[in-house]
Short mmCIF file of C-alpha atoms in Angstrom, two decimals:
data_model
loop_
_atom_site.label_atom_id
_atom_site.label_comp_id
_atom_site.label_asym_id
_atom_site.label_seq_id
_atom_site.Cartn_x
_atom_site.Cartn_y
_atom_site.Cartn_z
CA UNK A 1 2.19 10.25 1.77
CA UNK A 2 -0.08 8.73 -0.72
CA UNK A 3 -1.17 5.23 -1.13
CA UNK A 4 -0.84 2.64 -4.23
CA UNK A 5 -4.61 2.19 -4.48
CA UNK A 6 -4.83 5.61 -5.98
CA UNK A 7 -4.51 3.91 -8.82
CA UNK A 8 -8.18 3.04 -8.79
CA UNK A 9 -8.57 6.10 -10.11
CA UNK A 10 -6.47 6.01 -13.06
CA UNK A 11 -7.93 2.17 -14.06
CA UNK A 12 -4.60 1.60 -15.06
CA UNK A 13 -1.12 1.01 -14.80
CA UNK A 14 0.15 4.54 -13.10
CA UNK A 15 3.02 6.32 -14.12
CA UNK A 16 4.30 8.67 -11.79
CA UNK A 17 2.10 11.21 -13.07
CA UNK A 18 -0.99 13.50 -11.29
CA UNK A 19 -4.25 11.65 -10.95
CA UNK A 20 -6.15 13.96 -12.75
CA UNK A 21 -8.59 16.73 -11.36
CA UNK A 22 -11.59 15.00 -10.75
CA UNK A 23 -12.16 11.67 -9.34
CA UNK A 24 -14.21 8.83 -11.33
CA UNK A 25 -17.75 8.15 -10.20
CA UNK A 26 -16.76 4.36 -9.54
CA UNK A 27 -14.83 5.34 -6.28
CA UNK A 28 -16.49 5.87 -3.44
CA UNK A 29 -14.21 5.02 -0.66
CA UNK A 30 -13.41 7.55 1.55
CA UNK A 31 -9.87 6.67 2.62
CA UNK A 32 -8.99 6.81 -0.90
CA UNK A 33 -10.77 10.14 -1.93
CA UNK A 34 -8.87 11.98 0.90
CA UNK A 35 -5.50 10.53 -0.73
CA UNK A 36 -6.89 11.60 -4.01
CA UNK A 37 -7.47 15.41 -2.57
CA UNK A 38 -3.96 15.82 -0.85
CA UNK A 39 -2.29 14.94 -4.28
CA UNK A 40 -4.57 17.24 -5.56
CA UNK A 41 -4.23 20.03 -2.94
CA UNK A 42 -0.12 19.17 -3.02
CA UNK A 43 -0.22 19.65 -7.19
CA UNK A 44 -2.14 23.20 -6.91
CA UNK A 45 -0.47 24.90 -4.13
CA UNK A 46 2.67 23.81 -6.14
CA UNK A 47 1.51 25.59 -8.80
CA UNK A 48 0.32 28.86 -7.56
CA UNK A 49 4.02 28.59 -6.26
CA UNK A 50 4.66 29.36 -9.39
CA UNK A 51 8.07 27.36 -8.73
CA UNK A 52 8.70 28.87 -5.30
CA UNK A 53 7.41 25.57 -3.14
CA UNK A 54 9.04 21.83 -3.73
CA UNK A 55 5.92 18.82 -3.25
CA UNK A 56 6.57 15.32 -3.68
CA UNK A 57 4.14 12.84 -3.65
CA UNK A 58 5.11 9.57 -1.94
CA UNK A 59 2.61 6.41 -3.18
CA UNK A 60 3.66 3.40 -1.03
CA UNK A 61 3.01 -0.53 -1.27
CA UNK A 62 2.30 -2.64 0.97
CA UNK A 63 4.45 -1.64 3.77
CA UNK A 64 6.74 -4.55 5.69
CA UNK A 65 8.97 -4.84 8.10
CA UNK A 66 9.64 -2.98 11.95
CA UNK A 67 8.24 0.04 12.19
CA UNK A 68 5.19 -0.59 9.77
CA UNK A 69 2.44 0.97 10.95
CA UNK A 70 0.09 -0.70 13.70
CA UNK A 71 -3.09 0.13 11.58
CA UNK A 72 -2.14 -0.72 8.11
CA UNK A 73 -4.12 -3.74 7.48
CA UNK A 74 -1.40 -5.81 5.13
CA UNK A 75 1.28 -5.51 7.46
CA UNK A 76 -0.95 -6.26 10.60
CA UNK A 77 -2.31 -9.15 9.28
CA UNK A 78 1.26 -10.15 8.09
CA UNK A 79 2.58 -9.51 11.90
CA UNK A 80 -0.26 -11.05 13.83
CA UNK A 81 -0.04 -14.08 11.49
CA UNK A 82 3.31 -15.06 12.06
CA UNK A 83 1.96 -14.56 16.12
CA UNK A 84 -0.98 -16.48 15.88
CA UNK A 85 0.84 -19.22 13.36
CA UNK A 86 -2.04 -18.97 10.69
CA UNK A 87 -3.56 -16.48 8.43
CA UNK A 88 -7.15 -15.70 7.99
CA UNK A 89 -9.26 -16.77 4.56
CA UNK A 90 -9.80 -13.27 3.88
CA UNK A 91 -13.19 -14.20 2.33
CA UNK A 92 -14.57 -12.01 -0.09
CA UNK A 93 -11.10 -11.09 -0.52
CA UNK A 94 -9.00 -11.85 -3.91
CA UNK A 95 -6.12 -10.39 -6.00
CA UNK A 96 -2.25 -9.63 -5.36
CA UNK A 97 -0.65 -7.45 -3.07
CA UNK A 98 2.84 -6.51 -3.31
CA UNK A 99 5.41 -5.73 0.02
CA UNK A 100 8.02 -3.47 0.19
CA UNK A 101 10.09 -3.01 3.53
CA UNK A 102 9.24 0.28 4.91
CA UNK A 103 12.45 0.91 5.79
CA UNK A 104 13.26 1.13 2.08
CA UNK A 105 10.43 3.29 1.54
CA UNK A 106 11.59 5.81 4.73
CA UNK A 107 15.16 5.61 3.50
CA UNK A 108 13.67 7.17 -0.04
CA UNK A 109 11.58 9.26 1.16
CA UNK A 110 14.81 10.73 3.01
CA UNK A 111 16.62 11.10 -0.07
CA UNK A 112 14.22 12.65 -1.93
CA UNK A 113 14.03 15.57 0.63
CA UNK A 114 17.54 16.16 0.55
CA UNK A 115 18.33 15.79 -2.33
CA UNK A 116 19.01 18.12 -5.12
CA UNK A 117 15.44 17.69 -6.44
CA UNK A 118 14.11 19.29 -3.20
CA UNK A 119 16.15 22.49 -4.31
CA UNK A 120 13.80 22.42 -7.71
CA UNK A 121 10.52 24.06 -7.59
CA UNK A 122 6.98 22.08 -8.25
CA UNK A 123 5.72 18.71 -7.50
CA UNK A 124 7.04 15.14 -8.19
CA UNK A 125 5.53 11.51 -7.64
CA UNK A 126 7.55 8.51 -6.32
CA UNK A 127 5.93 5.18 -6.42
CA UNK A 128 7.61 3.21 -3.91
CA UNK A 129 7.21 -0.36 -5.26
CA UNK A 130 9.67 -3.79 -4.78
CA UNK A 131 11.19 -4.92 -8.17
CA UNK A 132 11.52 -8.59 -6.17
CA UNK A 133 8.78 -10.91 -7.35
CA UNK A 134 9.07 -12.88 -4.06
CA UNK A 135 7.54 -9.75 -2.66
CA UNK A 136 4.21 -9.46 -4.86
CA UNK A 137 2.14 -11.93 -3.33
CA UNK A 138 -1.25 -13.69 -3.97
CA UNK A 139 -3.47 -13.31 -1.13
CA UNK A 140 -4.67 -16.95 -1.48
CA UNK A 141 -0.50 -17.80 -0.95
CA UNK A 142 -0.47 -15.47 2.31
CA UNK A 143 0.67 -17.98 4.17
CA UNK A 144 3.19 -19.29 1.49
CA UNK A 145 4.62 -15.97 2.51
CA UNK A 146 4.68 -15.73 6.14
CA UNK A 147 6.71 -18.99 5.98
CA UNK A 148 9.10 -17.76 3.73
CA UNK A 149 9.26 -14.71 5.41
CA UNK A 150 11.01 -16.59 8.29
CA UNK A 151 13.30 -18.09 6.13
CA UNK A 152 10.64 -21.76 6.10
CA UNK A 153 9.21 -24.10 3.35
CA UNK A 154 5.76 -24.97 3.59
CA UNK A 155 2.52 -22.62 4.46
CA UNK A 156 0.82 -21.60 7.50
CA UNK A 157 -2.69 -22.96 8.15
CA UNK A 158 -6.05 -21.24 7.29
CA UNK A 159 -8.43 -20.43 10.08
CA UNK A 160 -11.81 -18.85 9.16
CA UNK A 161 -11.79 -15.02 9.62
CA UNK A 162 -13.79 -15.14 12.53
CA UNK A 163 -11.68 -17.66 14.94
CA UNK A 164 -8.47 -15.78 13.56
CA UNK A 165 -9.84 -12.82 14.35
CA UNK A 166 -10.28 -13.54 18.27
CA UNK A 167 -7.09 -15.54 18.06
CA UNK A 168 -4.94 -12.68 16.68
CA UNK A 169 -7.27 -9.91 18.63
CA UNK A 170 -5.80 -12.11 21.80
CA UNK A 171 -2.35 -11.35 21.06
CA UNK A 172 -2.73 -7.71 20.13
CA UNK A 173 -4.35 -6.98 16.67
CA UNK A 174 -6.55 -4.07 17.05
CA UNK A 175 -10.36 -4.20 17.10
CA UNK A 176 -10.69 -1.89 14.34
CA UNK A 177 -9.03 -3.95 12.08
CA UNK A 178 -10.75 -7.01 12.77
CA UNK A 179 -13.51 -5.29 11.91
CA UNK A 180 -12.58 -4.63 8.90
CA UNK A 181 -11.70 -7.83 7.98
CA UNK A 182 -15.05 -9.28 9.01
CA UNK A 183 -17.08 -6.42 7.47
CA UNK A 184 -18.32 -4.75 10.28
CA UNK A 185 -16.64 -1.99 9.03
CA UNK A 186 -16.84 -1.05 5.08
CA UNK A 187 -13.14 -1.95 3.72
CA UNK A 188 -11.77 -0.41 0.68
CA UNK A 189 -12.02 -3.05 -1.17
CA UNK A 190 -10.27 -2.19 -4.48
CA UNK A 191 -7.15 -1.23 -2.64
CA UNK A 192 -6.55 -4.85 -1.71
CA UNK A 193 -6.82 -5.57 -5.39
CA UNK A 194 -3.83 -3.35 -6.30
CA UNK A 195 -0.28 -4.36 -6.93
CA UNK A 196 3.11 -1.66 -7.82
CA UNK A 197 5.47 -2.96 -9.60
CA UNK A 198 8.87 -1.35 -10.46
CA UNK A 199 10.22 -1.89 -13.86
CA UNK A 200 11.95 0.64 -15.35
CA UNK A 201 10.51 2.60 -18.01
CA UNK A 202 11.23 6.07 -19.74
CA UNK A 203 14.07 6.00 -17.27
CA UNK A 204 13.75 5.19 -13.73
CA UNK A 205 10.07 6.04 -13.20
CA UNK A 206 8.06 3.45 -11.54
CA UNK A 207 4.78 2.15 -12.46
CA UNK A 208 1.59 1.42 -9.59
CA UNK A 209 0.11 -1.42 -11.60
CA UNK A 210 -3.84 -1.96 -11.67
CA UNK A 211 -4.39 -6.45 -10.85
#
């Protein structure tokens, strides 16, 4: 399971396609190089196959929804939002992010292994994206979100990272991430940047899109 921000390394809108062999000199973040050497590792052991082994490479959004994962910034701050009824101001922060409900994601990720692809040798890459633009969200209208998400009108007010921090830390967010957010802890930055959008092109392949 890879990530959307791989696109970084493309520094472009990415097809579902390999990365390439060797990372750019620009990216330095650690989370992302690892994702960057399974998709590597995944596309040569494929290879030596030499047709024998099935890979796919899942690159996800913005995961949403139960079952999210506790650590996975987006969705935390999403969650812990909607606890704390207010979002942070994410300074130093910009761009879009786009959700997609990781049940969807799960449910293809499923299919894909089942399915009669699986039977084929060699590796494939699924970007898991949301073609609804009421899920690709500006992280200045974060709260514009979180009220919609609950079926409201309106936005949730800003707090300052720090007080929403201990606020949302209170009821549950973990430490780590709060660090994170307040730069305690180096963030990968450019991953918050990225978007994935879905429209179809040369068939049904999806496209991670570089904001």
């Amino acid at each position: 399971v890879s990530t959307a921000g791989v696109a970084t390394f493309a520094g472009r809108d990415l097809r579902e396609e390999p990365l390439g062999r060797h990372p750019p000199p620009h990216v330095d973040e650690g989370y992302l190089l690892t994702k960057w050497a399974g998709e590597l590792f995944l596309e040569r052991v494929a290879a030596a196959s030499e047709g024998l082994l099935a890979a796919t490479v899942h690159r996800t959004a913005a995961l949403v929804g139960p079952g999210a994962p506790e650590l996975d910034i987006v969705s935390s701050v999403v969650r812990y939002s909607l606890a704390v009824g207010a979002v942070p101001t994410l300074e130093g922060y910009g761009g879009r992010i786009q959700f997609v409900p990781v049940e969807e994601v799960a449910r293809a990720m499923v299919d894909a292994s089942l399915g009669a692809e699986a039977a084929a040798g060699g590796i494939r890459y699924r970007n898991h994206c949301s073609a609804d633009a009421h899920l690709t969200v500006d992280l200045s209208d974060l709260g514009t979100y979180c009220k919609r998400s609950l079926g409201q009108t309106g936005s949730l007010p800003v707090l300052g990272d720090d007080e929403w921090i201990e606020k949302a830390e209170a009821a549950g967010f973990p430490p780590l991430l709060g660090d994170l957010i307040s730069g305690r802890t180096r963030l990968v930055a450019r991953e918050r940047l990225l978007g994935c959008y879905s429209e179809p092109r040369r068939g049904q392949e999806r496209h991670v899109k570089l904001e």
